[in-house]
PDB file of C-alpha atoms in Angstrom:
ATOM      1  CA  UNK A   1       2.847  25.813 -10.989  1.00 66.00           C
ATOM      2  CA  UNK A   2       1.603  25.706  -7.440  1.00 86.00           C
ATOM      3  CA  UNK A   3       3.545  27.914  -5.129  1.00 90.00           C
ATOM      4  CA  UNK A   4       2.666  27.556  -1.309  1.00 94.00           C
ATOM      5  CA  UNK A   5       3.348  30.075   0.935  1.00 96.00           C
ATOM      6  CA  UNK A   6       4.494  28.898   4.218  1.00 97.00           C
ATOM      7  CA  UNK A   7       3.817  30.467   7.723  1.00 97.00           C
ATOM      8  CA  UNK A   8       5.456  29.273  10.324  1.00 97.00           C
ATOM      9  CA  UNK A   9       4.245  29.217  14.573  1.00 97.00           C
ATOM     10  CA  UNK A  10       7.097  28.125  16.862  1.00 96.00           C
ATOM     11  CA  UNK A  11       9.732  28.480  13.959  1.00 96.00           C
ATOM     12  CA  UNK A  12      12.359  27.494  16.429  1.00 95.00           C
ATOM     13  CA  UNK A  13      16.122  27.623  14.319  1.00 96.00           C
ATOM     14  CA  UNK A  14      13.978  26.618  10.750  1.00 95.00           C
ATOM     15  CA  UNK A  15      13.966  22.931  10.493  1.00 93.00           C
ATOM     16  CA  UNK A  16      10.645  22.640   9.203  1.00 93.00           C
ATOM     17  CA  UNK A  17      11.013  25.426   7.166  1.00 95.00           C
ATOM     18  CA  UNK A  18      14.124  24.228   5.386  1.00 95.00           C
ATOM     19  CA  UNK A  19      12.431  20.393   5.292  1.00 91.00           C
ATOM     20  CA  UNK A  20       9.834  22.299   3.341  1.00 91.00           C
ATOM     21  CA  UNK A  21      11.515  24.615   0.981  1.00 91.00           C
ATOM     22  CA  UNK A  22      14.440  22.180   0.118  1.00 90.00           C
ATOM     23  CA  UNK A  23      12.455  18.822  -0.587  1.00 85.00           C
ATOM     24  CA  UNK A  24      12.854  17.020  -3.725  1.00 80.00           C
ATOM     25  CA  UNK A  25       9.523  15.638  -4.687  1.00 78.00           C
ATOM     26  CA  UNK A  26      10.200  15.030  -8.551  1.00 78.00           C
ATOM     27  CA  UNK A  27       7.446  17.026  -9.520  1.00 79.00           C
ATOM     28  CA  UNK A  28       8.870  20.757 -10.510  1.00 81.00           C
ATOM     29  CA  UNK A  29       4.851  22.024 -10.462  1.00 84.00           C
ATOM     30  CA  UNK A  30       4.948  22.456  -6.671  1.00 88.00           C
ATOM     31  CA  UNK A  31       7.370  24.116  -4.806  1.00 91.00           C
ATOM     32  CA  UNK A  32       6.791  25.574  -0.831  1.00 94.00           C
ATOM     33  CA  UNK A  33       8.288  29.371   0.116  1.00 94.00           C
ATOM     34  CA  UNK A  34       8.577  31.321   3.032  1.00 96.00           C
ATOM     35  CA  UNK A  35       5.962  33.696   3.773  1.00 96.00           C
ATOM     36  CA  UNK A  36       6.762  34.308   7.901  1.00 96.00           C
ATOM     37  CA  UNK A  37       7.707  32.727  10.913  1.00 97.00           C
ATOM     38  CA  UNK A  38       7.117  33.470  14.799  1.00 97.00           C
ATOM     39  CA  UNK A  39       9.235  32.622  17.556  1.00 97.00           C
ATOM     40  CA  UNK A  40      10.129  33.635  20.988  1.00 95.00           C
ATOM     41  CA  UNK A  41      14.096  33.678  21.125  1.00 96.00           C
ATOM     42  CA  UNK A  42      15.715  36.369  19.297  1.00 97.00           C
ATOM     43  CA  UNK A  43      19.112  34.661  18.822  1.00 97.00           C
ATOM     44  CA  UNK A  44      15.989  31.468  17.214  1.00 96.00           C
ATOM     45  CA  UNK A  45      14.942  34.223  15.190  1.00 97.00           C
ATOM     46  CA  UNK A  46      18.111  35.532  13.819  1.00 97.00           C
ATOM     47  CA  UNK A  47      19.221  31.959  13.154  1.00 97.00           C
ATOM     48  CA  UNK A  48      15.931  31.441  10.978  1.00 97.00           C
ATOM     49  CA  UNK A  49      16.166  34.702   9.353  1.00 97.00           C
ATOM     50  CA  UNK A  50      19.545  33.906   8.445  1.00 96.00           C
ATOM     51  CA  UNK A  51      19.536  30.379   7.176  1.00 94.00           C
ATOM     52  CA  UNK A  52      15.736  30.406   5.357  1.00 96.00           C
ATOM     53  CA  UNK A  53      15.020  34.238   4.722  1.00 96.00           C
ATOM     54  CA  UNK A  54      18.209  36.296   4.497  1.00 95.00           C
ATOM     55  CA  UNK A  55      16.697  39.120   2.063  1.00 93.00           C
ATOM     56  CA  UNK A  56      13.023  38.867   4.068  1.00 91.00           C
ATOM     57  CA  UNK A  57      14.295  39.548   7.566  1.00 84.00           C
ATOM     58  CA  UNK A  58      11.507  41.195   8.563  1.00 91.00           C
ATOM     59  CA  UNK A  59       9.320  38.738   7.933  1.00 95.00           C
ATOM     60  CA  UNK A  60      10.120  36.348  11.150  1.00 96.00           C
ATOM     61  CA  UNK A  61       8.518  37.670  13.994  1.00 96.00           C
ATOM     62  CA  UNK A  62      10.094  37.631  17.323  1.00 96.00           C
ATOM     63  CA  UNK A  63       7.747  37.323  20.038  1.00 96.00           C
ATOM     64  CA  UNK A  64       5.723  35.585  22.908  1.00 96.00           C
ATOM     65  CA  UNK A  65       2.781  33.216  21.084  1.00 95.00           C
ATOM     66  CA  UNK A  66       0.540  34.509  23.963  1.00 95.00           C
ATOM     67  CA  UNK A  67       1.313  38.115  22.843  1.00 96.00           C
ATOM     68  CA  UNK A  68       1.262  37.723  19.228  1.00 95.00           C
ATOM     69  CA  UNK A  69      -1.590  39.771  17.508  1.00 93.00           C
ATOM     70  CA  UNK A  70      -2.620  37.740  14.062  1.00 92.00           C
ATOM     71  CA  UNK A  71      -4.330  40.590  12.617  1.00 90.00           C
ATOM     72  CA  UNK A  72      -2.016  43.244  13.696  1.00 90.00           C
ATOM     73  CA  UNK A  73       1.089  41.321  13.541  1.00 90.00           C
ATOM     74  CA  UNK A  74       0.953  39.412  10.574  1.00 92.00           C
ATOM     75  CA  UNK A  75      -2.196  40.430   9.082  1.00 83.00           C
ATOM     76  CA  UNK A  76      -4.105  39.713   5.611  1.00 74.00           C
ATOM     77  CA  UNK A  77      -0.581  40.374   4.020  1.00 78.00           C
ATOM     78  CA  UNK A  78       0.920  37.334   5.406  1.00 83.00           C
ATOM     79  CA  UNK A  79      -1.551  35.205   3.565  1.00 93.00           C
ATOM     80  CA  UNK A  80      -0.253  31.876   3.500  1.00 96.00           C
ATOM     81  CA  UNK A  81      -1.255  28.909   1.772  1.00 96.00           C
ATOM     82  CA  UNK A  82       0.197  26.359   4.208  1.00 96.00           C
ATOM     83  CA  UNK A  83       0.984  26.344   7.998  1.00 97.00           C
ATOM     84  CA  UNK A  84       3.455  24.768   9.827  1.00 96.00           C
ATOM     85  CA  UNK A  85       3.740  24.763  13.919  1.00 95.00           C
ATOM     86  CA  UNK A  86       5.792  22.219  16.303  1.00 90.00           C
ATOM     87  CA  UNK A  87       4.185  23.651  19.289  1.00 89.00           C
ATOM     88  CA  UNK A  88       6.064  23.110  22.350  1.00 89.00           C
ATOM     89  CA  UNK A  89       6.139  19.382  23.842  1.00 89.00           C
ATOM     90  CA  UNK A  90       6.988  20.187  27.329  1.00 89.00           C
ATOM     91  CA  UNK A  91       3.556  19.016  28.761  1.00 87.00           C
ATOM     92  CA  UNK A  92       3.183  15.905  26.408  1.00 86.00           C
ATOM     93  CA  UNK A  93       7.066  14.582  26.091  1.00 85.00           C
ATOM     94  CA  UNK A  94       7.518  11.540  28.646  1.00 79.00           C
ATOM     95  CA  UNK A  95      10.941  13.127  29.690  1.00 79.00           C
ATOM     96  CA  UNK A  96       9.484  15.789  31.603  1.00 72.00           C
ATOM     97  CA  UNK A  97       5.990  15.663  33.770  1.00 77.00           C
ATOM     98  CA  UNK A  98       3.648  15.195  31.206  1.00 83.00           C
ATOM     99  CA  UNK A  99       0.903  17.644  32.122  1.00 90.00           C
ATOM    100  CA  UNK A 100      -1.086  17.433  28.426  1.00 89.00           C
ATOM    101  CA  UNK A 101      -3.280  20.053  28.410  1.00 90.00           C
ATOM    102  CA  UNK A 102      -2.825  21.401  32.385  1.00 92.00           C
ATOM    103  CA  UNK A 103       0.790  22.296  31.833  1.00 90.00           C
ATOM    104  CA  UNK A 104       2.234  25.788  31.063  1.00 92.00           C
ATOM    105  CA  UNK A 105       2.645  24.586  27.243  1.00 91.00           C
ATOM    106  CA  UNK A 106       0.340  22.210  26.683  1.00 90.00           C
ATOM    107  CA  UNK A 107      -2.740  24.617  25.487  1.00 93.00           C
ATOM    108  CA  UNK A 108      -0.030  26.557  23.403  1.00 94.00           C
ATOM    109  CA  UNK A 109      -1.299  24.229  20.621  1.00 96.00           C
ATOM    110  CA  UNK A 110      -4.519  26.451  20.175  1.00 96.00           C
ATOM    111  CA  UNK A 111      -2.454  29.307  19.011  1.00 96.00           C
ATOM    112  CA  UNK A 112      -2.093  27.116  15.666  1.00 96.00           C
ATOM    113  CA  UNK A 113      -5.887  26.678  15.396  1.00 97.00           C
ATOM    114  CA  UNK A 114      -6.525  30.540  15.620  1.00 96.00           C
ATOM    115  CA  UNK A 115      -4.000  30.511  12.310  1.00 96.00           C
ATOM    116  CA  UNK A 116      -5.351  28.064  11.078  1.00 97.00           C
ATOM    117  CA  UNK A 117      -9.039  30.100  11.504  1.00 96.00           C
ATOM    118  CA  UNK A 118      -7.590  33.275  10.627  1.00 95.00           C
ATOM    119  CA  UNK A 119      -5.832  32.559   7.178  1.00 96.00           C
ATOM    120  CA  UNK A 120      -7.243  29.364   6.506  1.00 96.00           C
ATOM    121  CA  UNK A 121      -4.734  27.846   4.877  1.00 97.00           C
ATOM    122  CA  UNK A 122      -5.050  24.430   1.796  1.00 96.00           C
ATOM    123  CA  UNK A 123      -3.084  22.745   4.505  1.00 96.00           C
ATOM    124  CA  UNK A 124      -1.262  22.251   7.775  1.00 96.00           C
ATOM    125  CA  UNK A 125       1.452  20.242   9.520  1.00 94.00           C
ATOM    126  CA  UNK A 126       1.496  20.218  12.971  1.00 94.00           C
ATOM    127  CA  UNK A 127       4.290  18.443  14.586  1.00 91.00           C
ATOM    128  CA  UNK A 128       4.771  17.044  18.493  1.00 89.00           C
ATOM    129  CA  UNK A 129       6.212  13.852  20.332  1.00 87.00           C
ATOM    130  CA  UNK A 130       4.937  10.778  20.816  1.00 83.00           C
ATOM    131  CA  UNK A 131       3.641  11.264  24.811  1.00 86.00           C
ATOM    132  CA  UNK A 132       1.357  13.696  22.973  1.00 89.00           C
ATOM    133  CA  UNK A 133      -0.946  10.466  22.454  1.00 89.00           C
ATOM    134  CA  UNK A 134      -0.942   9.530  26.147  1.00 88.00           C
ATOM    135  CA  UNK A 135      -1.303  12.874  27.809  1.00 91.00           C
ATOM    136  CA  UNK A 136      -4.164  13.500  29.856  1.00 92.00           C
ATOM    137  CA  UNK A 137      -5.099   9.645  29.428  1.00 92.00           C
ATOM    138  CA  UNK A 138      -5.593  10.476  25.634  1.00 91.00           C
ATOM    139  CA  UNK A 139      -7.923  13.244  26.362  1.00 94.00           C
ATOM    140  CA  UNK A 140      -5.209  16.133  25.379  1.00 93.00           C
ATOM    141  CA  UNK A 141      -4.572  14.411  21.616  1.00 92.00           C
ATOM    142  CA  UNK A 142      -8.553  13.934  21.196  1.00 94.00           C
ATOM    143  CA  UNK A 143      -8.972  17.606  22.105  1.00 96.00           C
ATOM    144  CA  UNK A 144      -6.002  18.710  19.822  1.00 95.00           C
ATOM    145  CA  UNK A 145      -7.580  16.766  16.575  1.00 96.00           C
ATOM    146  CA  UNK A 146     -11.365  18.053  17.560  1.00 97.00           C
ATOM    147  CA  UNK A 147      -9.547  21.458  17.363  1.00 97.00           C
ATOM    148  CA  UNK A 148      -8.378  21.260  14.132  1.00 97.00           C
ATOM    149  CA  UNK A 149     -11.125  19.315  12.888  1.00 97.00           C
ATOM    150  CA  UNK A 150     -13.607  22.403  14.606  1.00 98.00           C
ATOM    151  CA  UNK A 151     -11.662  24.802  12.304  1.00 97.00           C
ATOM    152  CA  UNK A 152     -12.406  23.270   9.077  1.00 97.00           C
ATOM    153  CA  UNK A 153     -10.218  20.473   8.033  1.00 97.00           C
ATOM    154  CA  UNK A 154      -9.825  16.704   7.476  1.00 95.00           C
ATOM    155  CA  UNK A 155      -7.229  15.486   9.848  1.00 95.00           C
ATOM    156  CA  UNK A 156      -5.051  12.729   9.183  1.00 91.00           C
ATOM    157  CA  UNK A 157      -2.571  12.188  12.186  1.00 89.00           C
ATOM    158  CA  UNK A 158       0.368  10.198  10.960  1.00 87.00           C
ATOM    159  CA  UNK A 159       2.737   8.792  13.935  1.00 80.00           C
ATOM    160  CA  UNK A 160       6.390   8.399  13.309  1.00 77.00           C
ATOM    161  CA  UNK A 161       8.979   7.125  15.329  1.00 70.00           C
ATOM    162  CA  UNK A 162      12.471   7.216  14.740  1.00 63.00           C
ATOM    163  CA  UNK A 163      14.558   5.246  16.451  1.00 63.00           C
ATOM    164  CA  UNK A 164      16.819   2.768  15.896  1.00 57.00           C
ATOM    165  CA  UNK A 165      16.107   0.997  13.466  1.00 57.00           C
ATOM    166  CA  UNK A 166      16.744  -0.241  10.000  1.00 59.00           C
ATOM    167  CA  UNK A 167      14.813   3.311   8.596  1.00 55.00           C
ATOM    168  CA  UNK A 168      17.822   5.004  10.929  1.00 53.00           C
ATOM    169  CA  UNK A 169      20.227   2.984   9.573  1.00 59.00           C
ATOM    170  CA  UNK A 170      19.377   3.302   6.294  1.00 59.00           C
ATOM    171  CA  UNK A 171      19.316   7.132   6.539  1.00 56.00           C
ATOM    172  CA  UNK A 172      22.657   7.266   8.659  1.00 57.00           C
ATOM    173  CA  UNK A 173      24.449   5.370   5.860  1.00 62.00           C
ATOM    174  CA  UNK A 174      23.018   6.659   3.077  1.00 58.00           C
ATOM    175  CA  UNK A 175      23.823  10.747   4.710  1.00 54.00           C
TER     176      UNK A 175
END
């Protein structure tokens, strides 16, 4: 059986997390766990801890990304298998200004390449919004995928958008 431990960047309330641990894939050899999670907001954290890690509280990390220490606060014993980070889209959404990479949030990304460095995990997912493409005139997503390629992996960007549509439909019917 192949067991993957999950760490988690940007946690946020769990929905990757509980994507991860709860899908159905029809194949009972692989199954994805909690290992830990970071996030900024305690009341985040204590909604993560509570709905995905009950009995490992200590385990989700509440902090500032720019503060967090990977060695000292997570360290070898949070060795993960797979990593999972929806860094923030402030910077690359279309709502707001879209900065890309010379907003506040935009180089937060690169917190989820020194993860992926450090523990060097089979695999990744890292998840943003669409204006992520078009930031910085397509400069910001090239960077972001040059990153991740820089620390060791085949990258295969898959782009998704839900919106109405007959997928949506088909999903809001069938919930």
């Amino acid at each position: 059986m192949s067991r993957f431990r999950l760490g988690e960047l940007f946690c946020g309330p769990g929905g990757l997390a509980h994507g991860a641990i709860t899908a159905k894939i029809n194949n009972s050899d692989f199954s994805i766990v909690h290992q830990w999670a970071t996030d900024y907001d305690q009341d985040t954290c204590g909604t993560y801890s509570n709905n995905i890690c009950p009995q490992k509280e200590n385990s989700v990390i509440c902090v500032d990304i720019c503060k967090l220490d990977i060695e000292k606060d997570i360290g070898i014993s949070g060795y993960i298998d797979a990593l999972a980070f929806g860094f923030p889209c402030n910077d690359y959404s279309v709502a707001e200004e879209h900065k890309g990479l010379d907003g506040s949030f935009g180089p937060l990304y690169s917190y989820g390449i020194k993860a992926l460095k450090f523990f060097q995990p089979q695999w990744f997912l890292a998840e943003n919004v669409g204006g992520l493409q078009t930031a910085n005139d397509g400069k910001a997503f090239a960077q972001i995928l040059n990153d991740m390629r820089d620390a060791g992996y085949t990258v295969t960007p898959h782009l998704y958008k839900f919106e109405r549509n007959n997928f949506y439909e088909k999903l809001v019917q069938s919930a």
